[in-house]
Amino acid sequence: MADGPTGSSEESDHNHDHGQGHDHNHDPKRTHDLRENEAVQLSVPEMDCPSCAGKVENSVQKLDGIEDIDPQVTAGTLTVAYDDSQTSAEAIKERVEKAGYNVETDASEETVTFTAPEMDCPSCAGKIENALNQIDVVTYDTQPTTGNVVVTYDSSSLSVDDIANAIKGAGYEITDSSSEKDPHTDNGPAGRESVWTSSRAIKTWISGGFVTLGLLFEFLITSQNALLATVVGRELFVADILFLVGIGIAGQVIFRNGYYSLLNRNLDIDLLMSIAIGGAVTAGLAFGKSLYFEAATLAFLFSVSELLERYSMDRARNSLQELMDLSPDEATVRRDGDEVTVSVDEVSVGETVVVRPGEKIPLDGDVREGESAVNQAPITGESIPVDKTPGDEVFAGSINEEGYLEVEVTSESGDNTLSRIVEMVEDAQANKTEREQFVDRFSAYYTPVVVTFGVLLALVPPLLFGGSWVTYIVYGLTLFVLACPCAFVISTPVSVVSGITSAAKNGVLIKGGNYLEAMGDVDAIAMDKTGTITKGELTVTDVIPLNDNTEDDVLRCARGLESRSEHPISEAIIDRAADRNVGDRDVSDFESLTGKGVRADLDGTTHYAGKPGLFKELGFDLGHVHAATDGGIVTQKTEQICEKNRCLDLLEGVVPDLQAEGKTVVLVGTENELEGIIAVADEVRPAAKRTIERLHDLGIEQIIMLTGDNERTARAIAAEVGVDEYRAELLPDEKVEAIQELDDQYGGVAMVGDGVNDAPALATATVGVAMGAAGTDTALETADIALMADDLTKLPYLYELSHDANSVIRQNIWSSLAAKSLLALGVPFGLVPVWAAVLIGDAGMTTAVTGNAMRLSRISPEKLLDRSPTQSDHPDKGESFNE
């Protein structure tokens, strides 16, 4: 009721800042400004006063690695010096936009995405980056986990072909390119040839055949191993020739890639393997002792290793491709009275698409005709189909279960909810975790150190101690094989890809690997009350008739009184009356009684609805009110009655009891008679209590409810759902202070809110989680993690997934590092042959870390919530995968 009865339990008043995103602990995607490596100048024409400059400066300063900021108000430009190992030009641009200012880009700047499927590790990405450094592009972003290279360039000085040639010059084939990210472009593994039937695979199998024949002649049918030729004075037998042919076939790609690595000054596995294979052949010729078997084995097994790595990476990429494949490529559109099937790219906003039972909804839109249950699980993760009627919103990629729908399109194919999810998931993969940054720093030292050790091992023992040249050269070459940290470096990104895409398919959008990591490490969670723990919508919880009236009588009068008000309490009462199908009253002379309630004539009789205080002013004795009965049974709220007169004490009994439950009390009556009591409240979500219990089971130490609502309501809700602590009557800045206190106390805190009203608190928390973000741009942009459905039960799933992802990342990092280290330590003692270095140190560990990462895809919200709450899930008590 606008100025109507607000009762004694006010609803939460959210007067929060809107739309202020954040980059707390932001780890921007690996995008490089190539024109000036540590400075960027942005055009910000709307920054036209010192106050504007101050806002922009404060926003940019929130990034790590900012060294100097120079806003030029008169020129409308912003020059920022920064450490490009901690932040990027793109991240700085985002912070300027977060401050509310548009950054103008050069009209000639364009962005193109290339698909280079063979770029499947950081080492490969490094070669492409070095190649792009040689041409005048603006920025680039290499994504090994998706096989994409996103390049922004000045079209006035460069062409797409120039960039493509640079990538090809680094040794990588381009299978596709597009000027925009298109979720319908088939760039995924399904759209490429099978790894096992590719040209490299065929060469590998042929090479393996020659190596096998060589082994037969070398060790089994030695009598047939005849001398065939002499080269530089060295005899070559049948087995030697077979081994050399095997080297030539499998080594063709290896030496080619090694050449490009050398050309781009990249000390990677291709260059190291080329040196190892070439060194073994050269040593054989130089010292007269055949090392062709070792070289051939190395070439063949490394090729197998590369195929396994490619296959493993394709498995990780498949999880993202599944998201892309959710949306259909075609739509049935109604045009000029006819139904035509066209590409979704050709459908415009405002057109009507027809969706029949069993079909996927092609684009975001609003239902105009028809009713149906729609399976929104691909977008929101909801397990139960949602009923859709005219006026309801539907999302691209969701499935029409049973009815016929006509949907008015509200967004184009590249701008719908699914497209934004795919784009954010792709961007999230480049957002490095702290562990990934550690691995990058470590690997920068690891490879040179091991290579140096390999050179010393090959040279020092023969030169100083009279060791066998052949033996120690083989040892040195084996260390070269172990010098590339591919499995070690890729251990974190494949885990992040698996975790983030798995979450997206379950309706949880995680906007960066750093947030995936951080969520699993928090020990405290703060939750907003309204819209998070509660539904955020007022409903009638109790109707208590008085003086021989019925519930329908009370609702009929209340509906008439509230029909001209737009207050949420009025809407709740009207909705309840409509559900009961109570009749209408003739309403006249409506009047709002500010701060007290409303008055109106119903069928010619004056009625009132409002606070208890209003009826005290009208002269009612609220201590003795006659209770009504229903079928002879006194309602629950009328149990405490006067012995003789069957009276209720509203002031000391009913009203305080209802208010203690966090409900707002509205009395309804005439000037002479109290007709009834209506209690209204924001209902607690049915799963709220179970969710909080589950979070405690999982090891969360402190769950605190933050609300702007009054103390009494907050206390009642907190007691009902079981939070550890609550804080009431908080202003937005006080919520921020509470988050800061929790962060200081626990070393990390997650904030769960509606993504709009709670923006300041979400921005301050270690991780901000927005509820019900599907179709809400602000929520998607504001939070670090978005629960696409209005479903609180996804929170335990999110924490479980994040915690287990951290465990997988740790396992992958340390197991791959341990394997490499143990193998390297065993080489000088002759314990590790070349084949073991390749199969265990390279192929084996790459396959192992990828397989371990894919376990994250088996965690699901349904299985999580079905598990017994008594089962040990504390992070300190071991793994807790739901398989």
Short mmCIF file of C-alpha atoms in Angstrom, two decimals, residues 67-318:
data_model
loop_
_atom_site.label_atom_id
_atom_site.label_comp_id
_atom_site.label_asym_id
_atom_site.label_seq_id
_atom_site.Cartn_x
_atom_site.Cartn_y
_atom_site.Cartn_z
CA GLU A 67 52.47 2.29 -11.87
CA ASP A 68 51.25 5.71 -13.03
CA ILE A 69 47.98 7.30 -14.16
CA ASP A 70 47.83 10.54 -16.14
CA PRO A 71 44.28 11.74 -16.95
CA GLN A 72 44.25 14.62 -19.45
CA VAL A 73 40.86 16.28 -19.08
CA THR A 74 41.33 18.82 -21.84
CA ALA A 75 42.35 16.14 -24.34
CA GLY A 76 39.92 13.54 -23.03
CA THR A 77 42.68 10.95 -22.83
CA LEU A 78 43.99 8.66 -20.11
CA THR A 79 47.56 7.38 -20.13
CA VAL A 80 48.36 4.50 -17.80
CA ALA A 81 51.75 2.92 -17.11
CA TYR A 82 51.48 -0.62 -15.79
CA ASP A 83 53.27 -3.88 -15.10
CA ASP A 84 52.11 -6.17 -17.89
CA SER A 85 52.83 -9.25 -15.78
CA GLN A 86 50.03 -8.23 -13.41
CA THR A 87 47.45 -6.48 -15.57
CA SER A 88 46.69 -5.56 -19.18
CA ALA A 89 45.40 -2.79 -21.40
CA GLU A 90 42.08 -4.59 -21.70
CA ALA A 91 41.70 -4.74 -17.91
CA ILE A 92 42.43 -1.01 -17.65
CA LYS A 93 39.78 -0.29 -20.27
CA GLU A 94 37.28 -2.38 -18.29
CA ARG A 95 38.01 -0.37 -15.12
CA VAL A 96 37.41 2.91 -16.99
CA GLU A 97 34.06 1.56 -18.18
CA LYS A 98 33.27 0.40 -14.62
CA ALA A 99 33.65 4.03 -13.56
CA GLY A 100 30.85 4.87 -15.99
CA TYR A 101 32.85 6.22 -18.96
CA ASN A 102 32.97 4.91 -22.50
CA VAL A 103 36.34 4.24 -24.11
CA GLU A 104 36.40 5.13 -27.77
CA THR A 105 38.26 2.77 -30.06
CA ASP A 106 39.79 3.56 -33.39
CA ALA A 107 37.16 3.02 -36.08
CA SER A 108 39.75 1.13 -38.09
CA GLU A 109 40.36 -1.38 -35.32
CA GLU A 110 38.82 -4.80 -35.91
CA THR A 111 38.89 -8.11 -34.08
CA VAL A 112 39.25 -11.52 -35.66
CA THR A 113 39.24 -14.98 -34.09
CA PHE A 114 41.37 -17.74 -35.60
CA THR A 115 41.01 -21.42 -34.81
CA ALA A 116 44.37 -23.17 -34.57
CA PRO A 117 43.55 -26.62 -33.16
CA GLU A 118 47.19 -27.69 -32.93
CA MET A 119 47.84 -24.88 -30.43
CA ASP A 120 47.03 -27.01 -27.41
CA CYS A 121 49.57 -25.98 -24.77
CA PRO A 122 51.18 -22.80 -23.42
CA SER A 123 54.38 -23.61 -25.31
CA CYS A 124 52.48 -23.61 -28.62
CA ALA A 125 50.77 -20.36 -27.63
CA GLY A 126 54.18 -18.82 -26.94
CA LYS A 127 55.34 -19.46 -30.50
CA ILE A 128 52.23 -17.82 -31.93
CA GLU A 129 52.63 -14.86 -29.56
CA ASN A 130 56.23 -14.39 -30.66
CA ALA A 131 55.10 -14.46 -34.28
CA LEU A 132 52.39 -11.88 -33.63
CA ASN A 133 54.93 -9.70 -31.85
CA GLN A 134 56.67 -9.28 -35.18
CA ILE A 135 53.68 -7.59 -36.84
CA ASP A 136 51.84 -4.44 -35.83
CA VAL A 137 48.72 -5.85 -34.16
CA VAL A 138 47.00 -3.98 -31.33
CA THR A 139 46.29 -6.82 -28.90
CA TYR A 140 46.05 -10.58 -28.98
CA ASP A 141 44.74 -13.33 -26.73
CA THR A 142 45.90 -16.90 -27.20
CA GLN A 143 43.60 -19.56 -25.72
CA PRO A 144 45.22 -23.03 -25.79
CA THR A 145 42.27 -24.57 -23.99
CA THR A 146 39.93 -23.60 -26.83
CA GLY A 147 42.43 -23.53 -29.70
CA ASN A 148 41.48 -19.92 -30.49
CA VAL A 149 43.62 -16.85 -31.15
CA VAL A 150 41.75 -13.55 -30.80
CA VAL A 151 43.54 -10.64 -32.46
CA THR A 152 42.63 -6.94 -32.54
CA TYR A 153 44.38 -5.11 -35.35
CA ASP A 154 44.39 -1.85 -37.30
CA SER A 155 42.70 -2.67 -40.60
CA SER A 156 44.29 0.38 -42.23
CA SER A 157 47.75 -1.18 -41.95
CA LEU A 158 47.08 -4.93 -41.63
CA SER A 159 44.79 -7.50 -43.19
CA VAL A 160 43.38 -10.76 -41.88
CA ASP A 161 45.66 -12.60 -44.31
CA ASP A 162 48.72 -10.88 -42.82
CA ILE A 163 47.79 -12.13 -39.35
CA ALA A 164 46.92 -15.60 -40.64
CA ASN A 165 50.29 -15.82 -42.39
CA ALA A 166 52.06 -14.87 -39.16
CA ILE A 167 50.29 -17.68 -37.30
CA LYS A 168 51.02 -20.12 -40.09
CA GLY A 169 54.62 -18.89 -40.05
CA ALA A 170 54.81 -20.06 -36.46
CA GLY A 171 53.98 -23.54 -37.70
CA TYR A 172 50.25 -23.77 -36.99
CA GLU A 173 47.45 -24.53 -39.39
CA ILE A 174 44.34 -22.35 -39.28
CA THR A 175 41.10 -24.24 -39.75
CA ASP A 176 38.67 -21.34 -39.35
CA SER A 177 38.46 -17.59 -38.74
CA SER A 178 35.62 -15.21 -37.99
CA SER A 179 35.35 -11.47 -37.43
CA GLU A 180 33.11 -12.03 -34.42
CA LYS A 181 32.73 -14.77 -31.86
CA ASP A 182 29.87 -16.81 -33.19
CA PRO A 183 28.43 -19.44 -30.86
CA HIS A 184 27.11 -21.34 -33.86
CA THR A 185 30.45 -21.66 -35.64
CA ASP A 186 31.55 -25.25 -35.50
CA ASN A 187 35.10 -24.76 -34.29
CA GLY A 188 35.09 -27.51 -31.73
CA PRO A 189 36.59 -30.94 -31.80
CA ALA A 190 33.46 -32.36 -33.37
CA GLY A 191 33.99 -30.11 -36.38
CA ARG A 192 37.60 -31.22 -36.92
CA GLU A 193 39.09 -34.45 -38.19
CA SER A 194 39.69 -37.20 -35.69
CA VAL A 195 43.05 -37.01 -33.94
CA TRP A 196 43.69 -40.68 -34.69
CA THR A 197 43.10 -40.36 -38.45
CA SER A 198 44.85 -37.01 -38.98
CA SER A 199 47.84 -36.71 -41.31
CA ARG A 200 50.20 -36.64 -38.33
CA ALA A 201 48.63 -39.78 -36.92
CA ILE A 202 49.04 -41.58 -40.24
CA LYS A 203 52.71 -40.59 -40.37
CA THR A 204 53.11 -41.74 -36.78
CA TRP A 205 51.64 -45.18 -37.51
CA ILE A 206 53.83 -45.61 -40.59
CA SER A 207 56.87 -44.56 -38.58
CA GLY A 208 55.90 -47.06 -35.89
CA GLY A 209 55.80 -49.78 -38.54
CA PHE A 210 59.37 -49.03 -39.62
CA VAL A 211 60.57 -48.84 -36.02
CA THR A 212 58.97 -52.24 -35.32
CA LEU A 213 60.65 -53.77 -38.38
CA GLY A 214 63.94 -52.25 -37.26
CA LEU A 215 63.54 -53.86 -33.85
CA LEU A 216 62.93 -57.24 -35.51
CA PHE A 217 66.13 -57.00 -37.53
CA GLU A 218 68.11 -55.56 -34.62
CA PHE A 219 67.15 -58.07 -31.94
CA LEU A 220 65.27 -61.07 -33.39
CA ILE A 221 66.40 -61.82 -36.93
CA THR A 222 69.93 -60.53 -36.58
CA SER A 223 71.19 -62.94 -39.25
CA GLN A 224 69.25 -60.93 -41.85
CA ASN A 225 70.51 -57.57 -40.57
CA ALA A 226 72.86 -57.10 -43.50
CA LEU A 227 75.15 -54.15 -44.20
CA LEU A 228 73.49 -51.88 -46.75
CA ALA A 229 75.58 -48.71 -46.93
CA THR A 230 78.42 -46.69 -45.51
CA VAL A 231 78.02 -42.99 -44.67
CA VAL A 232 80.99 -40.83 -43.57
CA GLY A 233 82.80 -44.03 -42.79
CA ARG A 234 80.01 -45.46 -40.63
CA GLU A 235 78.29 -48.72 -41.53
CA LEU A 236 74.51 -48.72 -41.88
CA PHE A 237 72.67 -52.03 -41.54
CA VAL A 238 69.09 -52.94 -42.45
CA ALA A 239 67.85 -52.07 -38.93
CA ASP A 240 69.68 -48.74 -39.03
CA ILE A 241 68.08 -47.83 -42.36
CA LEU A 242 64.63 -48.79 -41.06
CA PHE A 243 65.18 -46.68 -37.95
CA LEU A 244 66.31 -43.69 -40.05
CA VAL A 245 63.27 -44.01 -42.32
CA GLY A 246 61.05 -44.07 -39.20
CA ILE A 247 62.85 -40.96 -37.95
CA GLY A 248 62.34 -39.22 -41.28
CA ILE A 249 58.60 -39.93 -41.37
CA ALA A 250 57.71 -39.12 -37.75
CA GLY A 251 60.39 -36.46 -37.41
CA GLN A 252 59.18 -34.41 -40.36
CA VAL A 253 56.59 -32.56 -38.26
CA ILE A 254 58.88 -32.47 -35.22
CA PHE A 255 61.77 -30.84 -37.10
CA ARG A 256 59.38 -28.48 -38.89
CA ASN A 257 57.91 -27.29 -35.58
CA GLY A 258 61.38 -27.16 -34.05
CA TYR A 259 62.49 -24.89 -36.89
CA TYR A 260 59.63 -22.49 -36.18
CA SER A 261 60.43 -22.61 -32.47
CA LEU A 262 64.03 -21.65 -33.21
CA LEU A 263 62.87 -18.96 -35.62
CA ASN A 264 60.64 -17.50 -32.90
CA ARG A 265 63.30 -17.96 -30.17
CA ASN A 266 61.05 -20.29 -28.19
CA LEU A 267 62.75 -23.00 -26.11
CA ASP A 268 59.83 -25.45 -26.23
CA ILE A 269 59.28 -29.18 -26.53
CA ASP A 270 59.46 -29.18 -30.36
CA LEU A 271 62.89 -27.53 -30.36
CA LEU A 272 64.14 -29.71 -27.52
CA MET A 273 62.91 -32.89 -29.23
CA SER A 274 64.45 -31.80 -32.51
CA ILE A 275 67.77 -31.31 -30.75
CA ALA A 276 67.43 -34.65 -28.96
CA ILE A 277 66.58 -36.65 -32.10
CA GLY A 278 69.11 -34.83 -34.27
CA GLY A 279 71.73 -35.15 -31.54
CA ALA A 280 71.21 -38.90 -31.26
CA VAL A 281 71.61 -39.38 -35.03
CA THR A 282 74.68 -37.12 -35.13
CA ALA A 283 76.26 -38.86 -32.14
CA GLY A 284 75.73 -42.22 -33.81
CA LEU A 285 77.55 -41.04 -36.91
CA ALA A 286 80.24 -39.27 -34.92
CA PHE A 287 81.10 -42.03 -32.45
CA GLY A 288 80.37 -45.07 -34.54
CA LYS A 289 77.94 -46.58 -32.06
CA SER A 290 74.40 -46.78 -33.31
CA LEU A 291 71.96 -44.48 -31.53
CA TYR A 292 69.44 -44.74 -34.35
CA PHE A 293 67.20 -46.99 -32.28
CA GLU A 294 67.06 -44.37 -29.51
CA ALA A 295 66.40 -41.58 -32.02
CA ALA A 296 63.69 -43.55 -33.84
CA THR A 297 62.02 -44.55 -30.60
CA LEU A 298 62.13 -40.93 -29.48
CA ALA A 299 60.58 -39.66 -32.73
CA PHE A 300 57.81 -42.29 -32.75
CA LEU A 301 56.93 -42.08 -29.06
CA PHE A 302 56.96 -38.29 -29.06
CA SER A 303 54.57 -38.28 -32.01
CA VAL A 304 52.30 -40.64 -30.08
CA SER A 305 52.66 -38.32 -27.09
CA GLU A 306 51.57 -35.34 -29.16
CA LEU A 307 48.54 -37.24 -30.42
CA LEU A 308 47.59 -38.18 -26.86
CA GLU A 309 48.01 -34.58 -25.74
CA ARG A 310 45.85 -33.38 -28.62
CA TYR A 311 43.21 -35.98 -27.80
CA SER A 312 43.28 -35.05 -24.10
CA MET A 313 42.92 -31.36 -24.90
CA ASP A 314 40.05 -32.10 -27.30
CA ARG A 315 38.25 -33.81 -24.41
CA ALA A 316 38.55 -30.61 -22.41
CA ARG A 317 37.47 -28.51 -25.38
CA ASN A 318 34.44 -30.73 -25.91
#
